[in-house]
Amino acid sequence: MIRTLLATVLVAGIFVAGCGTSSNDAATTGGTQAKSGALHFVFVPKSAGNPYFAEVEKGLQKGAKELGATIETQAPTSADATSQVGTIKDALQRGVDVLVVSANAPDTLNDVFDDARKKGVIVLTVDSDITGNEEHRDASVLPTDFAKVGPALVENLASLTGGQGDFAILSAATDAPNQNAWIAGMKEALKDPKYAGLKLVDTVYGNDEPEKSATEMQALLTKYPDLRAVVSPTSVGLGAAAQVLETSGQYPGGPKAKGPGIELTGLATPNQLRAAVEKGVVKKFQLWSPADMGEIAAHLGAALHAKKFLPEEGKSFDVPGLGSKTFSAKGVVYAGPLVTFDKANIANFDF
């Protein structure tokens, strides 16, 4: 069921492996066994232990298996670009053909990316690009057109609140390019007169850490007694916020809800929010398939390494099972549109 539906919206999914710790302050997960002469990928997510990036890794693993390539994940233990630099340097020393990195900042990775490319390594960003510094990587696989995410989040918020009330945003890191792009898109969408009844009262940051995200959510509930909703465009933040909201009893229909209660929505994987949706703490939220991004990145990285084509705007290439993908400007490939998950359909998804 999931496969059929995800294929319809150009999405897909697969698996994750256990964690260890390397000598470079990074967690190593998964990885196929190295084969002599096989194309070798290294995936550097934003941080370790994030289930969202486990899904990206699953897609990479699937693509690598199809390609006969090997892959390992080197995850910084903190969600900052400086940690990613050290992780990438370590990967370059040990040998890599294709780097797949979810950038924690738009410009901190420029030098290490340049070093990698001088060594012949293909550098891809996935999920989060180095916006404004695209010349330092080869191409990027992004979840969906960023210009559409902010407006979609606002429309989802409006449908839950009737377009009325104060709301706050619980984001990840302050300099996360994708988060900031989506928040900017939300603010732009809010200028539409049809959303005049919605008021953004605060934006806080949980650094993609469950404890900090929970603390920030608790602080929002205390600081804004008339809060109507919270939007968290990050899987870690939304999961932590759902737990806080359930404990507080202030969700719609909850034992301590004032009036209609506090709505919570944003971006997360279905498995992270399944229990919250079934309990009524969260009514609906959205996402794309992070696994699709990984699978596309695997096939794109192999093709670029083999010099089959250049990442030129308008150029298309095929990904088995996912169809044709086309480069947008600046070497960007979008995986697919947003999917809305709610009580009626969440049982159909397992990632």
Short mmCIF file of C-alpha atoms in Angstrom, two decimals:
data_model
loop_
_atom_site.label_atom_id
_atom_site.label_comp_id
_atom_site.label_asym_id
_atom_site.label_seq_id
_atom_site.Cartn_x
_atom_site.Cartn_y
_atom_site.Cartn_z
CA MET A 1 0.00 0.00 0.00
CA ILE A 2 2.67 2.45 1.01
CA ARG A 3 4.74 1.68 -2.04
CA THR A 4 1.78 2.28 -4.33
CA LEU A 5 0.80 5.51 -2.71
CA LEU A 6 4.29 6.84 -2.43
CA ALA A 7 4.99 6.03 -6.04
CA THR A 8 1.92 8.04 -6.95
CA VAL A 9 3.35 11.10 -5.28
CA LEU A 10 6.93 10.33 -6.26
CA VAL A 11 8.03 9.05 -2.88
CA ALA A 12 9.48 5.73 -1.36
CA GLY A 13 11.33 4.27 1.72
CA ILE A 14 13.63 1.60 3.36
CA PHE A 15 15.91 0.88 6.59
CA VAL A 16 18.44 1.91 9.26
CA ALA A 17 21.27 0.23 11.13
CA GLY A 18 22.90 0.51 14.57
CA CYS A 19 25.29 3.14 15.88
CA GLY A 20 28.87 3.26 17.04
CA THR A 21 31.37 6.05 17.64
CA SER A 22 34.34 6.91 15.49
CA SER A 23 37.48 8.75 16.49
CA ASN A 24 36.21 11.97 14.97
CA ASP A 25 33.33 12.82 17.26
CA ALA A 26 30.97 11.16 14.85
CA ALA A 27 28.57 8.26 14.99
CA THR A 28 28.93 5.61 12.32
CA THR A 29 25.82 3.77 11.25
CA GLY A 30 25.00 1.14 8.71
CA GLY A 31 27.18 0.67 5.71
CA THR A 32 27.59 -2.12 3.25
CA GLN A 33 30.81 -4.07 3.41
CA ALA A 34 33.52 -2.45 1.33
CA LYS A 35 34.19 -4.25 -1.94
CA SER A 36 37.40 -3.81 -3.82
CA GLY A 37 36.82 -1.34 -6.64
CA ALA A 38 33.19 -0.63 -5.70
CA LEU A 39 31.98 2.95 -5.70
CA HIS A 40 32.10 4.17 -2.10
CA PHE A 41 29.58 6.63 -0.67
CA VAL A 42 29.80 8.43 2.68
CA PHE A 43 26.64 9.99 4.08
CA VAL A 44 26.99 12.86 6.58
CA PRO A 45 23.60 13.77 8.09
CA LYS A 46 23.03 16.80 10.29
CA SER A 47 23.45 14.82 13.49
CA ALA A 48 23.33 11.32 14.96
CA GLY A 49 20.20 9.62 16.20
CA ASN A 50 17.70 11.51 14.06
CA PRO A 51 15.09 9.07 12.67
CA TYR A 52 14.47 11.36 9.74
CA PHE A 53 18.02 10.88 8.48
CA ALA A 54 17.76 7.18 9.16
CA GLU A 55 15.16 7.20 6.39
CA VAL A 56 17.50 9.09 4.05
CA GLU A 57 20.10 6.44 4.86
CA LYS A 58 17.65 3.68 3.98
CA GLY A 59 17.18 5.19 0.54
CA LEU A 60 20.91 5.49 0.08
CA GLN A 61 21.35 1.87 1.11
CA LYS A 62 18.72 0.79 -1.40
CA GLY A 63 20.30 2.79 -4.19
CA ALA A 64 23.79 1.57 -3.30
CA LYS A 65 22.62 -2.04 -3.37
CA GLU A 66 21.09 -1.51 -6.80
CA LEU A 67 24.35 0.03 -8.00
CA GLY A 68 26.68 -2.50 -6.39
CA ALA A 69 28.20 0.36 -4.41
CA THR A 70 29.22 0.57 -0.76
CA ILE A 71 28.02 3.17 1.73
CA GLU A 72 28.63 4.21 5.31
CA THR A 73 27.16 6.96 7.45
CA GLN A 74 29.34 9.28 9.51
CA ALA A 75 27.06 11.39 11.72
CA PRO A 76 28.29 14.33 13.79
CA THR A 77 27.11 14.02 17.36
CA SER A 78 25.98 17.65 17.38
CA ALA A 79 23.92 19.43 14.75
CA ASP A 80 26.44 22.05 13.67
CA ALA A 81 28.47 22.59 10.52
CA THR A 82 31.80 22.68 12.36
CA SER A 83 31.31 19.08 13.45
CA GLN A 84 30.41 18.17 9.89
CA VAL A 85 33.69 19.64 8.61
CA GLY A 86 35.69 17.32 10.84
CA THR A 87 33.57 14.36 9.83
CA ILE A 88 34.07 15.09 6.12
CA LYS A 89 37.84 15.51 6.53
CA ASP A 90 37.94 12.14 8.21
CA ALA A 91 36.02 10.59 5.31
CA LEU A 92 38.40 12.14 2.77
CA GLN A 93 41.40 10.71 4.59
CA ARG A 94 39.91 7.22 4.59
CA GLY A 95 38.75 7.35 0.97
CA VAL A 96 35.39 8.22 -0.57
CA ASP A 97 34.02 8.56 -4.11
CA VAL A 98 30.73 10.34 -3.40
CA LEU A 99 29.92 12.54 -0.40
CA VAL A 100 26.25 13.03 0.47
CA VAL A 101 25.84 15.76 3.09
CA SER A 102 22.84 17.39 4.74
CA ALA A 103 24.26 20.83 5.42
CA ASN A 104 23.93 22.39 8.85
CA ALA A 105 24.91 25.85 7.57
CA PRO A 106 24.97 27.55 4.16
CA ASP A 107 28.67 28.47 3.99
CA THR A 108 30.82 26.69 6.60
CA LEU A 109 31.33 23.65 4.39
CA ASN A 110 32.67 25.51 1.35
CA ASP A 111 36.38 24.87 1.90
CA VAL A 112 36.08 21.20 2.77
CA PHE A 113 33.75 20.66 -0.18
CA ASP A 114 36.33 22.34 -2.44
CA ASP A 115 39.03 20.05 -1.06
CA ALA A 116 36.87 17.01 -1.75
CA ARG A 117 36.13 17.99 -5.32
CA LYS A 118 39.83 18.64 -6.02
CA LYS A 119 40.39 15.01 -5.05
CA GLY A 120 37.77 13.92 -7.61
CA VAL A 121 35.04 13.28 -5.07
CA ILE A 122 31.47 14.02 -6.18
CA VAL A 123 29.81 16.25 -3.54
CA LEU A 124 26.04 16.17 -3.18
CA THR A 125 23.90 17.90 -0.62
CA VAL A 126 20.68 16.19 0.39
CA ASP A 127 17.65 17.59 2.22
CA SER A 128 19.51 20.81 3.16
CA ASP A 129 21.57 22.70 0.61
CA ILE A 130 24.38 25.27 0.94
CA THR A 131 22.10 28.02 -0.29
CA GLY A 132 24.00 30.88 -1.90
CA ASN A 133 27.16 28.76 -2.12
CA GLU A 134 26.01 26.17 -4.64
CA GLU A 135 29.22 26.42 -6.68
CA HIS A 136 31.03 24.49 -3.93
CA ARG A 137 29.07 21.25 -4.50
CA ASP A 138 28.13 19.29 -7.63
CA ALA A 139 24.38 18.94 -7.18
CA SER A 140 21.64 18.79 -4.55
CA VAL A 141 18.67 16.51 -3.89
CA LEU A 142 16.00 18.39 -1.97
CA PRO A 143 12.72 17.04 -0.64
CA THR A 144 10.37 19.26 -2.53
CA ASP A 145 10.21 22.75 -3.96
CA PHE A 146 11.07 24.87 -0.90
CA ALA A 147 8.88 27.65 -2.21
CA LYS A 148 5.87 25.40 -1.66
CA VAL A 149 6.65 24.16 1.87
CA GLY A 150 6.04 27.42 3.77
CA PRO A 151 2.68 28.10 2.12
CA ALA A 152 1.64 24.46 2.65
CA LEU A 153 2.46 24.68 6.36
CA VAL A 154 0.41 27.86 6.71
CA GLU A 155 -2.54 26.36 4.84
CA ASN A 156 -2.39 23.30 7.09
CA LEU A 157 -2.27 25.58 10.15
CA ALA A 158 -5.23 27.60 8.89
CA SER A 159 -7.31 24.49 8.28
CA LEU A 160 -6.71 23.33 11.86
CA THR A 161 -7.39 26.67 13.55
CA GLY A 162 -10.03 28.10 11.28
CA GLY A 163 -7.49 30.73 10.34
CA GLN A 164 -7.65 32.38 13.77
CA GLY A 165 -5.29 32.72 16.72
CA ASP A 166 -1.73 33.15 17.95
CA PHE A 167 0.80 30.54 16.96
CA ALA A 168 4.52 29.88 17.41
CA ILE A 169 7.17 28.06 15.40
CA LEU A 170 9.46 25.46 16.97
CA SER A 171 12.36 25.08 14.54
CA ALA A 172 15.70 23.21 14.56
CA ALA A 173 19.01 25.15 14.51
CA THR A 174 19.03 28.89 13.96
CA ASP A 175 21.20 28.62 10.84
CA ALA A 176 19.64 25.52 9.23
CA PRO A 177 19.13 26.63 5.60
CA ASN A 178 16.07 24.52 4.91
CA GLN A 179 14.29 25.44 8.15
CA ASN A 180 14.95 29.12 7.59
CA ALA A 181 13.74 28.90 3.99
CA TRP A 182 10.49 27.29 5.10
CA ILE A 183 9.97 29.82 7.89
CA ALA A 184 10.58 32.65 5.42
CA GLY A 185 8.01 31.00 3.14
CA MET A 186 5.52 30.85 5.99
CA LYS A 187 5.98 34.53 6.77
CA GLU A 188 5.50 35.41 3.12
CA ALA A 189 2.34 33.31 2.92
CA LEU A 190 0.94 34.97 6.04
CA LYS A 191 0.82 38.26 4.12
CA ASP A 192 -2.18 36.88 2.21
CA PRO A 193 -5.30 38.61 3.59
CA LYS A 194 -7.03 35.25 4.02
CA TYR A 195 -4.58 34.49 6.84
CA ALA A 196 -5.05 37.84 8.58
CA GLY A 197 -6.46 36.11 11.67
CA LEU A 198 -3.23 34.16 12.28
CA LYS A 199 -0.52 35.87 14.32
CA LEU A 200 3.03 34.52 14.66
CA VAL A 201 4.04 35.39 18.23
CA ASP A 202 7.42 33.63 18.52
CA THR A 203 10.00 31.41 16.82
CA VAL A 204 12.14 29.19 19.05
CA TYR A 205 14.85 26.63 18.27
CA GLY A 206 15.33 23.13 19.66
CA ASN A 207 18.56 22.41 17.74
CA ASP A 208 17.08 19.10 16.60
CA GLU A 209 17.64 17.82 20.13
CA PRO A 210 14.66 16.11 21.81
CA GLU A 211 15.30 17.54 25.28
CA LYS A 212 15.88 21.09 24.13
CA SER A 213 12.91 20.91 21.79
CA ALA A 214 10.72 19.70 24.65
CA THR A 215 12.01 22.49 26.90
CA GLU A 216 11.24 25.09 24.23
CA MET A 217 7.74 23.68 23.74
CA GLN A 218 7.08 23.77 27.48
CA ALA A 219 8.28 27.37 27.58
CA LEU A 220 5.90 28.33 24.77
CA LEU A 221 2.94 26.86 26.66
CA THR A 222 3.92 28.83 29.75
CA LYS A 223 4.76 32.11 28.02
CA TYR A 224 1.69 32.24 25.79
CA PRO A 225 -1.42 31.16 27.71
CA ASP A 226 -3.63 32.05 24.74
CA LEU A 227 -1.55 30.11 22.22
CA ARG A 228 -3.73 28.45 19.58
CA ALA A 229 -1.14 26.42 17.68
CA VAL A 230 2.50 25.45 17.23
CA VAL A 231 4.13 24.61 13.91
CA SER A 232 7.33 22.56 14.04
CA PRO A 233 8.94 21.99 10.62
CA THR A 234 11.41 19.49 12.02
CA SER A 235 10.82 15.83 12.85
CA VAL A 236 12.71 15.97 16.16
CA GLY A 237 10.92 19.15 17.22
CA LEU A 238 7.47 17.92 16.26
CA GLY A 239 7.93 14.60 18.02
CA ALA A 240 9.14 16.27 21.22
CA ALA A 241 6.39 18.90 21.07
CA ALA A 242 3.72 16.20 20.70
CA GLN A 243 4.91 14.51 23.88
CA VAL A 244 4.86 17.80 25.78
CA LEU A 245 1.41 18.68 24.48
CA GLU A 246 0.03 15.28 25.42
CA THR A 247 1.48 15.54 28.93
CA SER A 248 0.10 19.05 29.35
CA GLY A 249 -3.40 17.91 28.36
CA GLN A 250 -3.88 21.12 26.35
CA TYR A 251 -4.42 19.47 22.96
CA PRO A 252 -7.89 19.72 21.37
CA GLY A 253 -10.24 17.68 23.54
CA GLY A 254 -7.53 17.19 26.16
CA PRO A 255 -8.33 17.29 29.90
CA LYS A 256 -6.71 20.70 30.35
CA ALA A 257 -7.58 22.28 27.01
CA LYS A 258 -8.79 25.86 27.16
CA GLY A 259 -11.45 26.40 24.54
CA PRO A 260 -10.58 24.51 21.35
CA GLY A 261 -7.14 23.54 22.67
CA ILE A 262 -3.70 23.90 21.09
CA GLU A 263 -3.16 22.49 17.63
CA LEU A 264 0.23 21.06 16.71
CA THR A 265 1.42 20.41 13.17
CA GLY A 266 4.53 20.52 11.02
CA LEU A 267 6.86 18.07 9.32
CA ALA A 268 7.76 14.57 10.57
CA THR A 269 7.78 10.93 9.56
CA PRO A 270 4.51 9.00 10.07
CA ASN A 271 6.10 6.56 12.52
CA GLN A 272 7.18 9.41 14.79
CA LEU A 273 3.69 10.87 15.08
CA ARG A 274 1.57 7.73 14.71
CA ALA A 275 0.72 7.40 18.42
CA ALA A 276 0.02 11.13 18.75
CA VAL A 277 -2.34 11.06 15.78
CA GLU A 278 -4.17 7.98 17.06
CA LYS A 279 -4.63 9.68 20.47
CA GLY A 280 -5.87 12.89 18.89
CA VAL A 281 -2.94 14.98 20.18
CA VAL A 282 -1.96 15.79 16.57
CA LYS A 283 -4.63 15.87 13.86
CA LYS A 284 -2.46 16.14 10.78
CA PHE A 285 1.04 16.91 9.62
CA GLN A 286 3.06 16.62 6.45
CA LEU A 287 6.23 15.30 4.90
CA TRP A 288 7.76 13.91 1.76
CA SER A 289 9.68 10.65 1.58
CA PRO A 290 13.19 11.16 3.01
CA ALA A 291 14.10 7.70 1.70
CA ASP A 292 13.40 8.84 -1.84
CA MET A 293 15.95 11.62 -1.45
CA GLY A 294 18.57 9.07 -0.45
CA GLU A 295 17.72 6.74 -3.31
CA ILE A 296 17.84 9.56 -5.84
CA ALA A 297 21.14 10.81 -4.38
CA ALA A 298 22.69 7.35 -4.75
CA HIS A 299 21.81 7.08 -8.43
CA LEU A 300 22.68 10.71 -9.13
CA GLY A 301 26.04 10.44 -7.36
CA ALA A 302 26.97 7.32 -9.32
CA ALA A 303 25.98 8.92 -12.63
CA LEU A 304 27.94 12.10 -11.96
CA HIS A 305 30.96 10.10 -10.82
CA ALA A 306 30.80 8.14 -14.10
CA LYS A 307 30.46 11.48 -15.98
CA LYS A 308 27.27 10.29 -17.67
CA PHE A 309 25.89 13.85 -17.71
CA LEU A 310 26.27 17.27 -16.15
CA PRO A 311 23.80 18.65 -13.58
CA GLU A 312 22.36 21.20 -15.98
CA GLU A 313 18.95 22.82 -15.61
CA GLY A 314 16.36 20.91 -17.65
CA LYS A 315 18.49 17.76 -17.87
CA SER A 316 16.58 14.61 -16.85
CA PHE A 317 17.74 11.23 -15.62
CA ASP A 318 15.94 8.06 -14.55
CA VAL A 319 15.88 6.53 -11.09
CA PRO A 320 14.63 2.91 -11.12
CA GLY A 321 11.21 2.73 -9.49
CA LEU A 322 10.96 6.50 -9.03
CA GLY A 323 10.83 7.64 -12.63
CA SER A 324 12.42 10.57 -14.37
CA LYS A 325 13.96 13.39 -12.35
CA THR A 326 14.83 16.77 -13.81
CA PHE A 327 17.39 19.31 -12.67
CA SER A 328 16.09 22.71 -11.68
CA ALA A 329 18.37 25.74 -11.47
CA LYS A 330 21.70 25.40 -9.65
CA GLY A 331 21.81 21.62 -10.00
CA VAL A 332 18.83 20.96 -7.72
CA VAL A 333 16.63 17.88 -8.03
CA TYR A 334 13.36 17.72 -6.10
CA ALA A 335 12.23 14.33 -4.77
CA GLY A 336 8.48 14.93 -4.74
CA PRO A 337 5.49 16.83 -3.29
CA LEU A 338 4.29 16.97 0.31
CA VAL A 339 2.01 14.25 1.63
CA THR A 340 -0.49 15.03 4.42
CA PHE A 341 -0.84 12.36 7.11
CA ASP A 342 -3.90 12.13 9.37
CA LYS A 343 -5.92 9.54 11.27
CA ALA A 344 -7.58 8.36 8.08
CA ASN A 345 -4.43 7.43 6.21
CA ILE A 346 -1.48 7.15 8.61
CA ALA A 347 -1.89 3.37 8.90
CA ASN A 348 -0.97 3.13 5.23
CA PHE A 349 2.56 4.43 5.85
CA ASP A 350 5.46 2.76 7.60
CA PHE A 351 8.54 4.93 7.71
#
